[in-house]
PDB file of C-alpha atoms and ligand atoms in Angstrom:
ATOM      1  CA  MET A   1      69.128 338.269-128.076  1.00 93.00           C
ATOM      2  CA  LYS A   2      68.312 341.307-125.952  1.00 96.00           C
ATOM      3  CA  LEU A   3      70.707 343.081-123.624  1.00 98.00           C
ATOM      4  CA  ILE A   4      69.766 344.467-120.207  1.00 98.00           C
ATOM      5  CA  ALA A   5      72.999 346.305-119.418  1.00 98.00           C
ATOM      6  CA  ASP A   6      75.721 348.213-121.216  1.00 98.00           C
ATOM      7  CA  THR A   7      78.823 348.164-119.059  1.00 98.00           C
ATOM      8  CA  HIS A   8      81.417 350.063-121.069  1.00 98.00           C
ATOM      9  CA  THR A   9      80.559 353.708-121.766  1.00 98.00           C
ATOM     10  CA  HIS A  10      82.309 357.078-121.615  1.00 98.00           C
ATOM     11  CA  THR A  11      81.387 360.604-120.567  1.00 98.00           C
ATOM     12  CA  ILE A  12      82.887 364.063-120.979  1.00 98.00           C
ATOM     13  CA  ALA A  13      85.342 363.102-118.199  1.00 98.00           C
ATOM     14  CA  SER A  14      87.275 361.232-120.907  1.00 98.00           C
ATOM     15  CA  THR A  15      87.376 364.503-122.912  1.00 97.00           C
ATOM     16  CA  HIS A  16      87.007 362.694-126.244  1.00 97.00           C
ATOM     17  CA  ALA A  17      83.443 361.636-125.355  1.00 98.00           C
ATOM     18  CA  TYR A  18      80.595 364.101-125.486  1.00 98.00           C
ATOM     19  CA  SER A  19      77.786 363.406-123.011  1.00 98.00           C
ATOM     20  CA  THR A  20      77.535 363.886-119.267  1.00 98.00           C
ATOM     21  CA  LEU A  21      77.097 361.008-116.853  1.00 98.00           C
ATOM     22  CA  GLN A  22      73.472 362.039-116.338  1.00 98.00           C
ATOM     23  CA  GLU A  23      72.826 362.084-120.087  1.00 98.00           C
ATOM     24  CA  MET A  24      74.302 358.575-120.367  1.00 98.00           C
ATOM     25  CA  VAL A  25      72.130 357.309-117.503  1.00 98.00           C
ATOM     26  CA  HIS A  26      69.103 359.023-118.986  1.00 98.00           C
ATOM     27  CA  ALA A  27      69.695 357.268-122.314  1.00 98.00           C
ATOM     28  CA  ALA A  28      70.019 353.945-120.475  1.00 98.00           C
ATOM     29  CA  SER A  29      66.761 354.642-118.666  1.00 98.00           C
ATOM     30  CA  GLU A  30      64.955 355.562-121.896  1.00 98.00           C
ATOM     31  CA  LYS A  31      66.133 352.269-123.396  1.00 98.00           C
ATOM     32  CA  GLY A  32      64.847 350.378-120.374  1.00 98.00           C
ATOM     33  CA  LEU A  33      68.220 349.123-119.214  1.00 98.00           C
ATOM     34  CA  PHE A  34      68.652 347.451-115.839  1.00 98.00           C
ATOM     35  CA  ALA A  35      72.199 348.823-115.455  1.00 98.00           C
ATOM     36  CA  ILE A  36      74.820 350.992-117.092  1.00 99.00           C
ATOM     37  CA  GLY A  37      78.552 350.971-116.483  1.00 98.00           C
ATOM     38  CA  ILE A  38      80.194 354.385-116.593  1.00 98.00           C
ATOM     39  CA  THR A  39      83.794 353.545-117.435  1.00 98.00           C
ATOM     40  CA  ASP A  40      85.859 356.563-118.308  1.00 98.00           C
ATOM     41  CA  HIS A  41      89.424 356.052-119.457  1.00 98.00           C
ATOM     42  CA  GLY A  42      92.205 355.674-116.896  1.00 98.00           C
ATOM     43  CA  TYR A  43      94.507 358.508-115.984  1.00 97.00           C
ATOM     44  CA  SER A  44      97.204 357.787-118.589  1.00 96.00           C
ATOM     45  CA  MET A  45      94.922 358.264-121.612  1.00 97.00           C
ATOM     46  CA  PRO A  46      95.712 361.601-123.270  1.00 96.00           C
ATOM     47  CA  GLY A  47      93.039 364.009-122.032  1.00 96.00           C
ATOM     48  CA  GLY A  48      91.921 361.453-119.412  1.00 95.00           C
ATOM     49  CA  PRO A  49      90.338 362.348-116.063  1.00 96.00           C
ATOM     50  CA  GLY A  50      92.238 364.261-113.416  1.00 92.00           C
ATOM     51  CA  ALA A  51      93.991 362.598-110.486  1.00 90.00           C
ATOM     52  CA  TRP A  52      91.004 362.691-108.116  1.00 95.00           C
ATOM     53  CA  TYR A  53      88.308 361.541-110.520  1.00 97.00           C
ATOM     54  CA  PHE A  54      88.036 357.810-109.713  1.00 98.00           C
ATOM     55  CA  GLY A  55      88.679 358.206-105.996  1.00 96.00           C
ATOM     56  CA  ASN A  56      85.678 360.508-105.711  1.00 97.00           C
ATOM     57  CA  LEU A  57      83.325 358.673-108.067  1.00 97.00           C
ATOM     58  CA  ASN A  58      81.240 357.182-105.261  1.00 96.00           C
ATOM     59  CA  THR A  59      79.786 360.701-104.900  1.00 97.00           C
ATOM     60  CA  VAL A  60      77.476 359.601-107.728  1.00 98.00           C
ATOM     61  CA  PRO A  61      74.431 357.611-106.516  1.00 98.00           C
ATOM     62  CA  ASN A  62      74.380 353.965-107.596  1.00 98.00           C
ATOM     63  CA  ARG A  63      70.774 354.267-108.715  1.00 98.00           C
ATOM     64  CA  LEU A  64      69.348 357.005-110.926  1.00 98.00           C
ATOM     65  CA  GLU A  65      66.206 357.099-113.076  1.00 98.00           C
ATOM     66  CA  ASN A  66      65.476 353.436-112.229  1.00 98.00           C
ATOM     67  CA  VAL A  67      68.853 352.307-113.522  1.00 98.00           C
ATOM     68  CA  TRP A  68      71.690 350.771-111.504  1.00 98.00           C
ATOM     69  CA  VAL A  69      74.770 352.876-112.124  1.00 98.00           C
ATOM     70  CA  LEU A  70      78.059 351.001-111.958  1.00 98.00           C
ATOM     71  CA  ARG A  71      80.641 353.612-111.101  1.00 98.00           C
ATOM     72  CA  GLY A  72      83.614 352.229-112.943  1.00 98.00           C
ATOM     73  CA  ALA A  73      86.656 352.757-115.101  1.00 98.00           C
ATOM     74  CA  GLU A  74      88.309 351.548-118.242  1.00 98.00           C
ATOM     75  CA  ALA A  75      91.805 351.135-116.851  1.00 98.00           C
ATOM     76  CA  ASN A  76      94.702 351.157-119.291  1.00 98.00           C
ATOM     77  CA  VAL A  77      97.214 348.361-119.274  1.00 98.00           C
ATOM     78  CA  THR A  78     100.527 350.228-119.258  1.00 98.00           C
ATOM     79  CA  ASP A  79     103.178 347.498-119.631  1.00 98.00           C
ATOM     80  CA  TYR A  80     103.728 343.810-120.396  1.00 98.00           C
ATOM     81  CA  ARG A  81     103.489 342.890-116.724  1.00 98.00           C
ATOM     82  CA  GLY A  82      99.820 343.871-116.862  1.00 98.00           C
ATOM     83  CA  THR A  83     100.148 346.975-114.677  1.00 98.00           C
ATOM     84  CA  LEU A  84      97.062 349.218-114.724  1.00 98.00           C
ATOM     85  CA  ASP A  85      97.162 353.008-114.625  1.00 97.00           C
ATOM     86  CA  ILE A  86      94.651 353.371-111.778  1.00 97.00           C
ATOM     87  CA  PRO A  87      96.129 352.822-108.313  1.00 96.00           C
ATOM     88  CA  GLU A  88      94.786 349.988-106.187  1.00 96.00           C
ATOM     89  CA  GLY A  89      93.309 352.426-103.655  1.00 96.00           C
ATOM     90  CA  ASP A  90      91.033 353.831-106.378  1.00 97.00           C
ATOM     91  CA  LEU A  91      90.361 350.481-108.076  1.00 97.00           C
ATOM     92  CA  LYS A  92      89.008 348.867-104.931  1.00 96.00           C
ATOM     93  CA  LYS A  93      86.433 351.641-104.487  1.00 97.00           C
ATOM     94  CA  LEU A  94      85.023 351.181-107.992  1.00 98.00           C
ATOM     95  CA  ASP A  95      81.976 349.048-108.778  1.00 98.00           C
ATOM     96  CA  TRP A  96      83.216 347.902-112.164  1.00 98.00           C
ATOM     97  CA  VAL A  97      86.554 347.754-113.952  1.00 98.00           C
ATOM     98  CA  VAL A  98      87.230 347.150-117.627  1.00 98.00           C
ATOM     99  CA  ALA A  99      90.931 346.615-118.431  1.00 98.00           C
ATOM    100  CA  SER A 100      92.014 347.419-121.982  1.00 98.00           C
ATOM    101  CA  ILE A 101      95.097 347.971-124.067  1.00 98.00           C
ATOM    102  CA  HIS A 102      95.326 351.260-125.945  1.00 97.00           C
ATOM    103  CA  SER A 103      98.602 351.554-127.840  1.00 96.00           C
ATOM    104  CA  CYS A 104      99.053 355.192-126.754  1.00 96.00           C
ATOM    105  CA  CYS A 105      99.383 354.014-123.137  1.00 97.00           C
ATOM    106  CA  MET A 106     101.840 351.166-123.782  1.00 98.00           C
ATOM    107  CA  PRO A 107     105.651 351.495-123.715  1.00 97.00           C
ATOM    108  CA  GLU A 108     106.902 352.933-126.998  1.00 95.00           C
ATOM    109  CA  ASN A 109     110.224 351.164-126.944  1.00 95.00           C
ATOM    110  CA  VAL A 110     108.906 347.579-126.847  1.00 96.00           C
ATOM    111  CA  GLU A 111     107.604 345.767-129.918  1.00 96.00           C
ATOM    112  CA  PRO A 112     104.567 343.697-128.861  1.00 97.00           C
ATOM    113  CA  ASP A 113     104.595 339.980-129.605  1.00 97.00           C
ATOM    114  CA  VAL A 114     102.433 336.991-128.708  1.00 98.00           C
ATOM    115  CA  ARG A 115     104.658 335.888-125.823  1.00 98.00           C
ATOM    116  CA  LEU A 116     104.609 339.341-124.199  1.00 98.00           C
ATOM    117  CA  CYS A 117     100.879 339.837-124.694  1.00 98.00           C
ATOM    118  CA  THR A 118     100.095 336.377-123.337  1.00 98.00           C
ATOM    119  CA  ARG A 119     102.030 337.199-120.176  1.00 98.00           C
ATOM    120  CA  LEU A 120     100.301 340.576-119.960  1.00 98.00           C
ATOM    121  CA  TRP A 121      96.796 339.090-120.048  1.00 98.00           C
ATOM    122  CA  LEU A 122      97.675 336.235-117.684  1.00 98.00           C
ATOM    123  CA  GLU A 123      98.744 338.901-115.180  1.00 98.00           C
ATOM    124  CA  VAL A 124      95.605 340.990-115.720  1.00 98.00           C
ATOM    125  CA  ALA A 125      93.549 337.813-115.227  1.00 98.00           C
ATOM    126  CA  LYS A 126      94.968 337.587-111.682  1.00 98.00           C
ATOM    127  CA  ASN A 127      93.999 341.165-110.799  1.00 98.00           C
ATOM    128  CA  PRO A 128      91.093 340.867-108.339  1.00 98.00           C
ATOM    129  CA  TYR A 129      89.665 344.288-109.251  1.00 98.00           C
ATOM    130  CA  VAL A 130      89.193 343.620-112.958  1.00 98.00           C
ATOM    131  CA  ASN A 131      85.767 342.490-114.203  1.00 98.00           C
ATOM    132  CA  VAL A 132      86.002 342.825-117.971  1.00 98.00           C
ATOM    133  CA  ILE A 133      88.765 342.148-120.484  1.00 98.00           C
ATOM    134  CA  GLY A 134      88.160 345.067-122.879  1.00 98.00           C
ATOM    135  CA  HIS A 135      88.322 344.747-126.687  1.00 97.00           C
ATOM    136  CA  SER A 136      91.275 342.351-126.700  1.00 97.00           C
ATOM    137  CA  GLY A 137      91.069 341.445-130.415  1.00 96.00           C
ATOM    138  CA  SER A 138      93.775 343.833-131.601  1.00 95.00           C
ATOM    139  CA  PRO A 139      96.041 342.141-134.170  1.00 95.00           C
ATOM    140  CA  GLU A 140      98.957 344.244-132.909  1.00 96.00           C
ATOM    141  CA  TYR A 141      98.504 342.807-129.413  1.00 97.00           C
ATOM    142  CA  ALA A 142      97.456 339.274-130.363  1.00 98.00           C
ATOM    143  CA  TYR A 143      97.968 336.741-127.551  1.00 98.00           C
ATOM    144  CA  ASP A 144      97.751 332.990-127.155  1.00 98.00           C
ATOM    145  CA  TYR A 145      93.946 332.851-127.057  1.00 98.00           C
ATOM    146  CA  GLU A 146      93.836 329.090-126.534  1.00 98.00           C
ATOM    147  CA  ARG A 147      95.926 329.426-123.386  1.00 98.00           C
ATOM    148  CA  VAL A 148      94.544 332.661-121.914  1.00 98.00           C
ATOM    149  CA  ILE A 149      90.784 332.490-122.548  1.00 98.00           C
ATOM    150  CA  PRO A 150      90.214 329.536-120.159  1.00 98.00           C
ATOM    151  CA  GLU A 151      92.234 331.440-117.551  1.00 98.00           C
ATOM    152  CA  PHE A 152      89.899 334.448-117.873  1.00 98.00           C
ATOM    153  CA  GLY A 153      87.035 332.082-117.159  1.00 98.00           C
ATOM    154  CA  LYS A 154      88.715 330.544-114.099  1.00 98.00           C
ATOM    155  CA  GLN A 155      89.432 333.975-112.623  1.00 98.00           C
ATOM    156  CA  GLY A 156      85.879 335.283-113.106  1.00 97.00           C
ATOM    157  CA  LYS A 157      86.773 337.743-115.857  1.00 98.00           C
ATOM    158  CA  LEU A 158      84.199 338.494-118.546  1.00 98.00           C
ATOM    159  CA  VAL A 159      85.524 338.615-122.083  1.00 98.00           C
ATOM    160  CA  GLU A 160      84.179 341.677-123.836  1.00 98.00           C
ATOM    161  CA  ILE A 161      82.527 341.561-127.234  1.00 97.00           C
ATOM    162  CA  ASN A 162      83.055 345.230-128.020  1.00 96.00           C
ATOM    163  CA  SER A 163      80.471 346.187-130.610  1.00 95.00           C
ATOM    164  CA  HIS A 164      82.258 349.429-131.412  1.00 92.00           C
ATOM    165  CA  SER A 165      85.252 347.374-132.664  1.00 89.00           C
ATOM    166  CA  PHE A 166      83.190 346.044-135.571  1.00 89.00           C
ATOM    167  CA  GLU A 167      82.631 349.590-136.774  1.00 85.00           C
ATOM    168  CA  VAL A 168      85.924 351.365-136.088  1.00 85.00           C
ATOM    169  CA  ARG A 169      88.452 348.568-135.660  1.00 83.00           C
ATOM    170  CA  ALA A 170      87.723 346.337-138.677  1.00 86.00           C
ATOM    171  CA  SER A 171      91.147 344.684-138.488  1.00 89.00           C
ATOM    172  CA  TYR A 172      90.077 343.214-135.117  1.00 91.00           C
ATOM    173  CA  ILE A 173      87.178 341.207-136.528  1.00 93.00           C
ATOM    174  CA  PRO A 174      88.893 337.866-137.300  1.00 94.00           C
ATOM    175  CA  ASN A 175      90.479 337.861-133.839  1.00 96.00           C
ATOM    176  CA  CYS A 176      87.165 338.797-132.198  1.00 96.00           C
ATOM    177  CA  GLN A 177      85.577 335.816-133.921  1.00 96.00           C
ATOM    178  CA  GLU A 178      88.363 333.526-132.745  1.00 97.00           C
ATOM    179  CA  ILE A 179      88.055 334.841-129.176  1.00 98.00           C
ATOM    180  CA  ALA A 180      84.296 334.265-129.209  1.00 98.00           C
ATOM    181  CA  ARG A 181      84.768 330.772-130.650  1.00 98.00           C
ATOM    182  CA  LEU A 182      87.124 329.872-127.795  1.00 98.00           C
ATOM    183  CA  CYS A 183      84.754 331.370-125.192  1.00 98.00           C
ATOM    184  CA  MET A 184      82.120 329.047-126.591  1.00 98.00           C
ATOM    185  CA  LYS A 185      84.532 326.073-126.557  1.00 98.00           C
ATOM    186  CA  TYR A 186      85.668 326.656-122.958  1.00 98.00           C
ATOM    187  CA  ARG A 187      82.310 327.987-121.677  1.00 98.00           C
ATOM    188  CA  VAL A 188      83.796 331.355-120.692  1.00 98.00           C
ATOM    189  CA  PRO A 189      81.143 334.066-120.154  1.00 98.00           C
ATOM    190  CA  VAL A 190      81.232 337.143-122.350  1.00 98.00           C
ATOM    191  CA  ILE A 191      79.684 340.597-122.062  1.00 98.00           C
ATOM    192  CA  VAL A 192      78.527 342.618-125.063  1.00 98.00           C
ATOM    193  CA  ASN A 193      79.198 346.344-124.734  1.00 98.00           C
ATOM    194  CA  SER A 194      78.789 349.461-126.874  1.00 98.00           C
ATOM    195  CA  ASP A 195      81.863 351.450-125.747  1.00 98.00           C
ATOM    196  CA  ALA A 196      79.600 354.471-126.353  1.00 98.00           C
ATOM    197  CA  HIS A 197      81.261 357.884-126.457  1.00 98.00           C
ATOM    198  CA  PHE A 198      77.905 359.683-126.889  1.00 98.00           C
ATOM    199  CA  SER A 199      74.521 359.138-125.250  1.00 98.00           C
ATOM    200  CA  ALA A 200      72.760 358.148-128.478  1.00 98.00           C
ATOM    201  CA  SER A 201      75.163 355.184-128.758  1.00 98.00           C
ATOM    202  CA  VAL A 202      74.234 353.594-125.428  1.00 98.00           C
ATOM    203  CA  LEU A 203      73.284 349.960-126.126  1.00 98.00           C
ATOM    204  CA  ASP A 204      74.456 350.244-129.710  1.00 97.00           C
ATOM    205  CA  CYS A 205      75.557 346.611-129.808  1.00 97.00           C
ATOM    206  CA  SER A 206      73.956 345.237-132.951  1.00 96.00           C
ATOM    207  CA  ALA A 207      77.233 344.395-134.721  1.00 95.00           C
ATOM    208  CA  GLY A 208      78.536 342.387-131.775  1.00 96.00           C
ATOM    209  CA  LEU A 209      75.220 340.617-131.325  1.00 97.00           C
ATOM    210  CA  GLN A 210      75.102 339.827-135.029  1.00 96.00           C
ATOM    211  CA  MET A 211      78.480 338.096-134.877  1.00 96.00           C
ATOM    212  CA  LEU A 212      77.379 335.998-131.897  1.00 97.00           C
ATOM    213  CA  GLU A 213      74.153 335.086-133.625  1.00 97.00           C
ATOM    214  CA  ASP A 214      75.972 334.110-136.832  1.00 96.00           C
ATOM    215  CA  MET A 215      78.154 331.693-134.910  1.00 96.00           C
ATOM    216  CA  GLY A 216      75.330 330.236-132.808  1.00 98.00           C
ATOM    217  CA  PHE A 217      76.810 331.565-129.570  1.00 98.00           C
ATOM    218  CA  PRO A 218      74.841 330.303-126.534  1.00 98.00           C
ATOM    219  CA  GLU A 219      72.776 333.033-124.881  1.00 98.00           C
ATOM    220  CA  GLU A 220      73.436 331.646-121.403  1.00 98.00           C
ATOM    221  CA  LEU A 221      77.121 332.631-121.774  1.00 98.00           C
ATOM    222  CA  VAL A 222      76.239 336.285-122.435  1.00 98.00           C
ATOM    223  CA  VAL A 223      76.177 337.723-118.919  1.00 98.00           C
ATOM    224  CA  ASN A 224      74.266 340.879-119.817  1.00 98.00           C
ATOM    225  CA  SER A 225      71.498 339.075-121.682  1.00 98.00           C
ATOM    226  CA  SER A 226      69.327 338.633-118.593  1.00 98.00           C
ATOM    227  CA  VAL A 227      68.747 340.450-115.306  1.00 98.00           C
ATOM    228  CA  GLU A 228      69.215 337.179-113.407  1.00 98.00           C
ATOM    229  CA  ARG A 229      72.554 336.345-114.997  1.00 98.00           C
ATOM    230  CA  PHE A 230      73.886 339.852-114.640  1.00 98.00           C
ATOM    231  CA  SER A 231      72.720 340.189-111.014  1.00 98.00           C
ATOM    232  CA  GLU A 232      74.309 336.861-110.198  1.00 98.00           C
ATOM    233  CA  TYR A 233      77.626 338.060-111.593  1.00 98.00           C
ATOM    234  CA  LEU A 234      77.398 341.312-109.610  1.00 98.00           C
ATOM    235  CA  ARG A 235      76.679 339.420-106.406  1.00 98.00           C
ATOM    236  CA  ALA A 236      79.437 336.874-106.911  1.00 97.00           C
ATOM    237  CA  HIS A 237      82.232 339.113-108.213  1.00 97.00           C
ATOM    238  CA  THR A 238      81.664 342.700-107.057  1.00 97.00           C
ATOM    239  CA  HIS A 239      80.775 344.605-103.884  1.00 96.00           C
ATOM    240  CA  PHE A 240      78.009 346.520-105.696  1.00 97.00           C
ATOM    241  CA  TRP A 241      75.087 345.450-103.488  1.00 95.00           C
ATOM    242  CA  LYS A 242      77.124 344.741-100.358  1.00 87.00           C
TER     243      LYS A 242
HETATM  244 ZN1   ZN B   1      87.665 356.399-125.706  1.00 91.80          ZN
HETATM  245 ZN1   ZN B   2      86.197 352.399-124.043  1.00 91.80          ZN
END
């Protein structure tokens, strides 16, 4: 399976990533990608972008070097009600939003459990600005996959297969497999992303693709495996070309 877009990547604006936006786009162009999502971490990530970053992101052209540039964010979920750390006024201006849990941005005084995390993701599923459910295979934040995955599908959310997780978050792998299995069972579309923090890692998705291949995952459910499928998603669920 070949990918035509990588929709979860970081730049120096995240301050623990090391390439500029232009270097990321250039890498995407060199690799012949149709689109790249620039999704720096939300404001509450330590070292994250300053308060005006997302509100001003439409300063960047949406097309550079023959690549569509989705000017987006990786918003942090900040509580068990599914609240995101980017205000609605900024979210609605963005082309693309990944929502992810990072433990550093969650309340310290609450012990996560399946009931709380299920509620969290059911709330995020209702958020009209969210496109992608980012690397949700964390064992610490396990949720009722059987109940929530179909809901992601109904609300037009793409379940991320985060290739980076297979390299740096090995404890996630069994849950990632279970999530993918349920996406297959309920016909919920997924998106395979690199989560690159350096330009050379753009489209570095081989581990995620390998897992899908091993389980016989249907290509037609991988939204970024064809220009047609990906364009259709953009038209139906975002204001990118409107
Ligand atoms: Zn990061
Ligand atoms: Zn990320």
